[in-house]
């Protein structure tokens, strides 16, 4: 089955291997005079080991792979060819780091089980390693800007440069506070992804930001986030767009299956086998029919022997990126990598009349 959203591939590329299991151990200490954080996992057989580490000065993750032989762990960083040789000492680790230039530095690390000095509104799913990476970071407020007649303030995280807006007024206080909390979580997720992706040279491998301008409607708020990445160890560079849409009367983020529904039966639970079947057999073919109705010229079948984008293929609509717009619902097709230039056509909008949510300006609020 086609990977359903660029974010899935992005998370697979940038997530530290050491952050994926309850067996992960995290350590903090020094390499020479430099402070580092290292997270480590082993395969349970006392053989393979992997993880990642970062210098406190840069926060940028460097992935590690290696093995255990006896009581010695040998790990190598993909991006820098730094080589760590470590052994257990009490609950910590000691040893040496040898750089690609053959410089050697002593390593002394202590086990750490909690992160301190954390920013507010962090996403709940972040691992200990990711929380340690974000500890002590702050968001700096920038100037207020008028968007759709409403004031927003942009916030920037200085280490990564990741910027996202907050709503200043124009909505009821409680839902606006809820949306701002979700926006803060979105921003910290993007900061975490930026810090988790070093390229093959050990430099930042992610570039991204808000696509165009956010839409601040009466009843809905939405924005798109465009990202490109090239992470050491990933199969290839890639790019994609993700959208976020909020109900301005409740402050909740909307789900696509609640916005666009097909068939009389309730939508199966997300990520279940039935849900994947529904998306492939019911949702995507129905999307193709609607797009053919509203965009007949763009939805002409492609020459099977040519290199045109075939938007009549239901597979590219199984798991689209999406966001609400003044005109309705924008859907972003997702193609195999060889045809990725076809992703996210700007014309692929379904009108409000086809949606399960109420049209903008007619919510009764």
Short mmCIF file of C-alpha atoms in Angstrom, two decimals:
data_model
loop_
_atom_site.label_atom_id
_atom_site.label_comp_id
_atom_site.label_asym_id
_atom_site.label_seq_id
_atom_site.Cartn_x
_atom_site.Cartn_y
_atom_site.Cartn_z
CA UNK A 1 0.00 0.00 0.00
CA UNK A 2 1.21 3.49 -0.88
CA UNK A 3 2.53 5.49 2.06
CA UNK A 4 -0.48 7.60 2.92
CA UNK A 5 1.03 10.96 3.77
CA UNK A 6 4.36 12.63 3.29
CA UNK A 7 4.51 13.04 7.06
CA UNK A 8 4.71 9.28 7.50
CA UNK A 9 7.88 9.16 5.43
CA UNK A 10 9.22 12.28 7.11
CA UNK A 11 8.73 10.85 10.60
CA UNK A 12 10.42 7.62 9.55
CA UNK A 13 13.35 9.61 8.21
CA UNK A 14 13.85 11.95 11.14
CA UNK A 15 12.73 10.06 14.24
CA UNK A 16 15.77 9.06 16.32
CA UNK A 17 16.02 5.28 16.37
CA UNK A 18 16.64 5.50 20.10
CA UNK A 19 13.37 7.32 20.67
CA UNK A 20 11.13 4.50 19.45
CA UNK A 21 11.11 1.95 22.27
CA UNK A 22 10.46 1.64 26.00
CA UNK A 23 13.84 -0.11 26.18
CA UNK A 24 15.63 3.11 25.28
CA UNK A 25 18.08 4.50 27.82
CA UNK A 26 19.05 8.17 27.80
CA UNK A 27 22.27 9.68 29.14
CA UNK A 28 23.65 13.16 29.60
CA UNK A 29 27.25 14.21 30.15
CA UNK A 30 30.37 15.34 28.35
CA UNK A 31 32.59 14.63 25.37
CA UNK A 32 35.75 16.46 26.26
CA UNK A 33 34.38 19.81 27.44
CA UNK A 34 31.24 19.66 25.30
CA UNK A 35 27.92 18.63 26.78
CA UNK A 36 25.94 15.94 24.95
CA UNK A 37 22.77 13.87 25.29
CA UNK A 38 22.82 10.29 24.00
CA UNK A 39 19.94 7.82 23.73
CA UNK A 40 20.65 4.16 23.17
CA UNK A 41 18.79 0.96 22.44
CA UNK A 42 20.01 -2.62 22.11
CA UNK A 43 18.38 -5.58 20.41
CA UNK A 44 18.00 -7.67 23.56
CA UNK A 45 20.50 -10.27 22.34
CA UNK A 46 23.52 -8.27 23.43
CA UNK A 47 24.60 -7.71 19.82
CA UNK A 48 23.22 -4.79 17.73
CA UNK A 49 22.91 -1.30 19.21
CA UNK A 50 21.63 1.97 17.80
CA UNK A 51 20.47 5.41 18.85
CA UNK A 52 21.38 9.05 18.43
CA UNK A 53 23.12 11.88 20.23
CA UNK A 54 23.36 15.64 20.06
CA UNK A 55 25.63 18.35 21.35
CA UNK A 56 23.84 20.82 23.61
CA UNK A 57 25.40 23.64 21.60
CA UNK A 58 23.68 22.63 18.33
CA UNK A 59 20.83 20.29 19.45
CA UNK A 60 21.06 18.58 16.03
CA UNK A 61 20.64 14.81 16.20
CA UNK A 62 23.35 12.50 14.90
CA UNK A 63 22.16 8.94 14.31
CA UNK A 64 24.27 6.07 15.68
CA UNK A 65 24.62 2.43 14.69
CA UNK A 66 26.87 -0.22 16.16
CA UNK A 67 27.22 -3.32 18.29
CA UNK A 68 28.13 -4.67 21.69
CA UNK A 69 31.09 -6.99 22.14
CA UNK A 70 31.41 -8.14 25.68
CA UNK A 71 31.13 -5.07 27.87
CA UNK A 72 32.15 -2.60 25.12
CA UNK A 73 29.64 -0.71 22.96
CA UNK A 74 30.99 0.56 19.63
CA UNK A 75 28.84 3.10 17.83
CA UNK A 76 29.42 5.20 14.70
CA UNK A 77 27.61 8.35 13.56
CA UNK A 78 26.40 8.14 9.95
CA UNK A 79 26.75 11.86 9.30
CA UNK A 80 30.17 12.60 10.84
CA UNK A 81 31.89 9.21 11.15
CA UNK A 82 32.51 9.98 14.81
CA UNK A 83 33.19 6.69 16.61
CA UNK A 84 32.15 6.05 20.21
CA UNK A 85 33.57 3.25 22.35
CA UNK A 86 31.67 2.99 25.64
CA UNK A 87 31.36 0.68 28.61
CA UNK A 88 28.99 0.60 31.55
CA UNK A 89 30.07 2.28 34.78
CA UNK A 90 27.35 2.03 37.40
CA UNK A 91 24.20 3.40 35.77
CA UNK A 92 26.24 5.50 33.33
CA UNK A 93 28.65 5.11 30.43
CA UNK A 94 32.31 6.03 30.04
CA UNK A 95 34.71 5.76 27.13
CA UNK A 96 36.06 7.74 24.19
CA UNK A 97 34.88 9.52 21.06
CA UNK A 98 37.19 9.46 18.05
CA UNK A 99 36.46 11.92 15.25
CA UNK A 100 36.96 11.32 11.53
CA UNK A 101 40.17 13.35 11.90
CA UNK A 102 41.38 10.85 14.58
CA UNK A 103 41.07 13.26 17.50
CA UNK A 104 40.12 11.47 20.72
CA UNK A 105 37.99 12.87 23.56
CA UNK A 106 36.98 11.28 26.86
CA UNK A 107 33.26 10.55 27.31
CA UNK A 108 31.46 10.46 30.65
CA UNK A 109 27.68 10.07 30.74
CA UNK A 110 25.12 9.69 33.54
CA UNK A 111 21.69 8.07 33.15
CA UNK A 112 18.82 10.56 32.89
CA UNK A 113 15.14 9.67 33.25
CA UNK A 114 13.38 13.05 33.04
CA UNK A 115 13.77 16.37 31.25
CA UNK A 116 13.72 19.71 33.05
CA UNK A 117 13.11 23.30 31.94
CA UNK A 118 10.63 22.27 29.28
CA UNK A 119 8.68 24.71 27.10
CA UNK A 120 4.92 25.02 27.60
CA UNK A 121 2.45 23.28 25.28
CA UNK A 122 4.75 20.46 24.15
CA UNK A 123 3.04 17.66 22.19
CA UNK A 124 2.30 14.76 24.55
CA UNK A 125 3.76 12.09 22.24
CA UNK A 126 7.36 13.34 22.38
CA UNK A 127 9.94 10.86 23.68
CA UNK A 128 12.34 11.58 26.53
CA UNK A 129 15.14 12.07 23.99
CA UNK A 130 13.07 14.65 22.11
CA UNK A 131 12.11 16.40 25.34
CA UNK A 132 15.75 16.59 26.38
CA UNK A 133 16.47 18.06 22.96
CA UNK A 134 13.85 20.80 23.47
CA UNK A 135 14.60 21.58 27.11
CA UNK A 136 15.56 25.20 27.64
CA UNK A 137 14.42 26.35 24.21
CA UNK A 138 11.97 29.25 23.87
CA UNK A 139 9.74 30.84 21.25
CA UNK A 140 10.38 34.49 20.52
CA UNK A 141 7.40 36.72 19.66
CA UNK A 142 7.62 38.76 16.49
CA UNK A 143 5.48 41.53 15.04
CA UNK A 144 1.69 41.39 14.74
CA UNK A 145 0.35 40.93 11.20
CA UNK A 146 -3.19 41.35 9.85
CA UNK A 147 -4.48 38.22 8.09
CA UNK A 148 -8.04 38.18 6.74
CA UNK A 149 -8.78 41.23 8.88
CA UNK A 150 -7.64 39.57 12.11
CA UNK A 151 -4.39 40.13 14.02
CA UNK A 152 -1.93 37.25 14.38
CA UNK A 153 1.44 37.25 16.07
CA UNK A 154 4.27 35.12 14.70
CA UNK A 155 6.61 33.21 17.01
CA UNK A 156 10.08 32.01 16.04
CA UNK A 157 12.30 29.36 17.63
CA UNK A 158 15.85 30.75 17.18
CA UNK A 159 17.78 27.48 16.93
CA UNK A 160 15.77 26.06 14.03
CA UNK A 161 14.19 29.23 12.68
CA UNK A 162 10.76 27.50 12.71
CA UNK A 163 7.98 30.15 12.67
CA UNK A 164 4.25 29.79 13.29
CA UNK A 165 1.45 32.21 14.14
CA UNK A 166 -0.90 32.62 17.11
CA UNK A 167 -4.33 34.21 17.06
CA UNK A 168 -4.48 37.55 18.89
CA UNK A 169 -8.22 38.30 18.62
CA UNK A 170 -11.23 37.83 16.37
CA UNK A 171 -12.55 34.64 18.03
CA UNK A 172 -14.17 33.73 21.33
CA UNK A 173 -11.62 33.47 24.12
CA UNK A 174 -11.93 29.75 24.98
CA UNK A 175 -11.73 28.28 21.45
CA UNK A 176 -9.01 30.78 20.54
CA UNK A 177 -6.94 29.63 23.53
CA UNK A 178 -7.50 26.00 22.50
CA UNK A 179 -6.40 26.71 18.91
CA UNK A 180 -3.32 28.60 20.12
CA UNK A 181 -2.33 25.67 22.33
CA UNK A 182 -2.62 23.32 19.32
CA UNK A 183 -0.63 25.75 17.18
CA UNK A 184 2.11 25.78 19.82
CA UNK A 185 2.19 21.97 19.78
CA UNK A 186 2.42 22.02 15.98
CA UNK A 187 5.34 24.43 16.17
CA UNK A 188 7.25 22.34 18.70
CA UNK A 189 6.68 19.23 16.54
CA UNK A 190 8.27 21.03 13.60
CA UNK A 191 11.18 22.21 15.77
CA UNK A 192 11.68 18.62 16.97
CA UNK A 193 11.65 17.31 13.40
CA UNK A 194 14.14 19.97 12.34
CA UNK A 195 16.49 19.01 15.17
CA UNK A 196 16.08 15.30 14.41
CA UNK A 197 17.31 15.51 10.80
CA UNK A 198 21.00 16.01 10.04
CA UNK A 199 22.11 15.58 6.45
CA UNK A 200 25.01 13.41 5.32
CA UNK A 201 27.45 16.18 6.26
CA UNK A 202 26.03 16.64 9.75
CA UNK A 203 24.28 19.91 8.85
CA UNK A 204 20.54 20.65 9.21
CA UNK A 205 18.61 18.59 6.68
CA UNK A 206 15.12 20.12 6.93
CA UNK A 207 13.65 23.25 5.39
CA UNK A 208 10.01 24.14 5.89
CA UNK A 209 7.40 26.69 6.81
CA UNK A 210 3.84 27.89 6.37
CA UNK A 211 2.75 27.62 2.76
CA UNK A 212 1.40 30.97 1.62
CA UNK A 213 -0.80 32.58 4.27
CA UNK A 214 -3.07 30.97 6.84
CA UNK A 215 -6.80 31.29 6.30
CA UNK A 216 -8.71 32.86 9.19
CA UNK A 217 -12.39 32.42 8.37
CA UNK A 218 -15.39 33.10 10.54
CA UNK A 219 -15.92 29.45 11.41
CA UNK A 220 -12.65 27.77 10.48
CA UNK A 221 -8.91 28.42 10.71
CA UNK A 222 -6.42 26.54 8.55
CA UNK A 223 -2.87 26.60 7.28
CA UNK A 224 -0.54 24.43 5.20
CA UNK A 225 3.00 23.43 6.14
CA UNK A 226 5.48 22.65 3.37
CA UNK A 227 8.64 20.69 4.14
CA UNK A 228 11.64 19.33 2.28
CA UNK A 229 14.19 17.09 3.93
CA UNK A 230 17.37 15.14 3.29
CA UNK A 231 18.35 13.16 6.36
CA UNK A 232 21.46 11.01 6.69
CA UNK A 233 20.45 7.37 6.45
CA UNK A 234 17.18 8.08 4.62
CA UNK A 235 16.74 6.49 1.21
CA UNK A 236 16.54 9.81 -0.64
CA UNK A 237 15.63 13.49 -0.23
CA UNK A 238 11.90 14.21 -0.26
CA UNK A 239 9.29 16.90 0.22
CA UNK A 240 5.60 17.31 0.98
CA UNK A 241 2.77 19.41 2.37
CA UNK A 242 0.59 18.84 5.42
CA UNK A 243 -2.50 20.83 6.36
CA UNK A 244 -4.12 21.76 9.66
CA UNK A 245 -7.75 22.90 10.00
CA UNK A 246 -9.58 23.97 13.16
CA UNK A 247 -13.19 24.57 14.16
CA UNK A 248 -13.16 28.16 15.39
CA UNK A 249 -16.21 27.55 17.62
CA UNK A 250 -14.79 24.61 19.56
CA UNK A 251 -11.02 25.10 19.08
CA UNK A 252 -10.64 21.48 18.01
CA UNK A 253 -8.58 20.28 15.07
CA UNK A 254 -10.71 18.65 12.40
CA UNK A 255 -10.25 15.18 10.90
CA UNK A 256 -10.65 14.61 7.17
CA UNK A 257 -13.12 11.75 7.70
CA UNK A 258 -15.40 14.15 9.59
CA UNK A 259 -15.13 16.78 6.84
CA UNK A 260 -15.67 14.51 3.82
CA UNK A 261 -17.77 11.37 4.31
CA UNK A 262 -18.96 8.75 1.86
CA UNK A 263 -21.49 5.97 2.34
CA UNK A 264 -24.21 5.45 4.94
CA UNK A 265 -22.09 3.53 7.44
CA UNK A 266 -19.93 5.25 10.06
CA UNK A 267 -16.30 5.65 9.08
CA UNK A 268 -14.21 2.80 10.55
CA UNK A 269 -11.76 3.63 13.35
CA UNK A 270 -8.64 5.34 12.02
CA UNK A 271 -5.64 3.07 11.34
CA UNK A 272 -7.77 -0.08 11.55
CA UNK A 273 -7.76 -2.62 8.71
CA UNK A 274 -11.35 -1.62 7.90
CA UNK A 275 -10.32 2.06 7.71
CA UNK A 276 -7.54 1.31 5.22
CA UNK A 277 -10.04 -0.68 3.18
CA UNK A 278 -12.58 2.16 3.33
CA UNK A 279 -10.02 4.70 2.16
CA UNK A 280 -8.95 2.53 -0.79
CA UNK A 281 -12.32 1.08 -1.86
CA UNK A 282 -14.83 3.81 -0.98
CA UNK A 283 -13.19 7.13 -0.18
CA UNK A 284 -10.61 7.45 -2.98
CA UNK A 285 -12.90 6.36 -5.88
CA UNK A 286 -15.58 8.77 -4.62
CA UNK A 287 -13.02 11.61 -4.48
CA UNK A 288 -12.07 10.90 -8.10
CA UNK A 289 -15.73 11.13 -9.18
CA UNK A 290 -16.21 14.45 -7.38
CA UNK A 291 -13.04 15.92 -8.84
CA UNK A 292 -14.12 14.79 -12.31
CA UNK A 293 -17.40 16.62 -11.79
CA UNK A 294 -15.87 19.89 -10.60
CA UNK A 295 -12.55 19.82 -12.48
CA UNK A 296 -13.21 17.91 -15.72
CA UNK A 297 -10.30 19.36 -17.67
CA UNK A 298 -7.69 18.62 -15.00
CA UNK A 299 -9.13 15.13 -14.45
CA UNK A 300 -8.65 13.83 -17.98
CA UNK A 301 -7.08 10.32 -18.01
CA UNK A 302 -3.34 10.40 -18.62
CA UNK A 303 -1.60 8.58 -21.44
CA UNK A 304 -0.50 5.27 -19.83
CA UNK A 305 2.70 5.36 -21.88
CA UNK A 306 3.45 9.01 -21.13
CA UNK A 307 4.71 10.93 -18.12
CA UNK A 308 1.58 12.96 -17.35
CA UNK A 309 0.10 13.15 -13.87
CA UNK A 310 -2.79 10.68 -13.68
CA UNK A 311 -5.22 12.20 -11.21
CA UNK A 312 -7.87 9.63 -12.19
CA UNK A 313 -5.91 6.95 -10.33
CA UNK A 314 -7.73 6.46 -6.99
CA UNK A 315 -4.52 5.33 -5.31
CA UNK A 316 -3.15 8.88 -5.29
CA UNK A 317 -6.19 10.05 -3.28
CA UNK A 318 -6.26 7.31 -0.62
CA UNK A 319 -4.52 9.44 2.00
CA UNK A 320 -4.33 13.02 0.74
CA UNK A 321 -2.98 16.06 2.48
CA UNK A 322 -5.86 18.47 3.04
CA UNK A 323 -7.00 21.78 4.48
CA UNK A 324 -10.09 23.97 4.44
CA UNK A 325 -10.06 27.10 2.27
CA UNK A 326 -12.58 29.89 1.54
CA UNK A 327 -13.68 27.87 -1.51
CA UNK A 328 -14.04 24.55 0.29
CA UNK A 329 -11.77 21.55 0.82
CA UNK A 330 -8.34 21.37 -0.82
CA UNK A 331 -6.97 17.85 -1.28
CA UNK A 332 -3.35 17.08 -2.05
CA UNK A 333 -2.72 13.99 -4.16
CA UNK A 334 0.19 11.76 -3.12
CA UNK A 335 2.18 10.06 -5.89
CA UNK A 336 5.05 7.57 -5.88
CA UNK A 337 8.41 9.30 -5.67
CA UNK A 338 9.17 9.13 -9.39
CA UNK A 339 6.07 11.31 -9.98
CA UNK A 340 6.28 13.47 -6.86
CA UNK A 341 6.14 16.65 -8.95
CA UNK A 342 2.45 15.79 -9.43
CA UNK A 343 1.72 16.04 -5.69
CA UNK A 344 -0.60 18.66 -4.27
CA UNK A 345 -2.25 20.29 -7.34
CA UNK A 346 -3.63 23.68 -6.31
CA UNK A 347 -6.86 23.24 -8.31
CA UNK A 348 -8.05 20.14 -6.38
CA UNK A 349 -10.76 21.86 -4.32
CA UNK A 350 -14.21 20.45 -3.52
CA UNK A 351 -16.94 23.02 -2.79
CA UNK A 352 -18.54 23.41 0.61
CA UNK A 353 -21.76 21.85 -0.71
CA UNK A 354 -20.01 18.45 -0.87
CA UNK A 355 -18.66 18.59 2.68
CA UNK A 356 -20.04 17.23 5.94
CA UNK A 357 -19.14 20.37 7.86
CA UNK A 358 -21.27 23.49 7.60
CA UNK A 359 -20.33 26.07 4.97
CA UNK A 360 -18.29 29.04 6.09
CA UNK A 361 -20.58 31.75 7.51
CA UNK A 362 -23.54 29.38 8.02
CA UNK A 363 -22.61 27.67 11.28
CA UNK A 364 -25.17 29.60 13.28
CA UNK A 365 -22.59 30.95 15.71
#
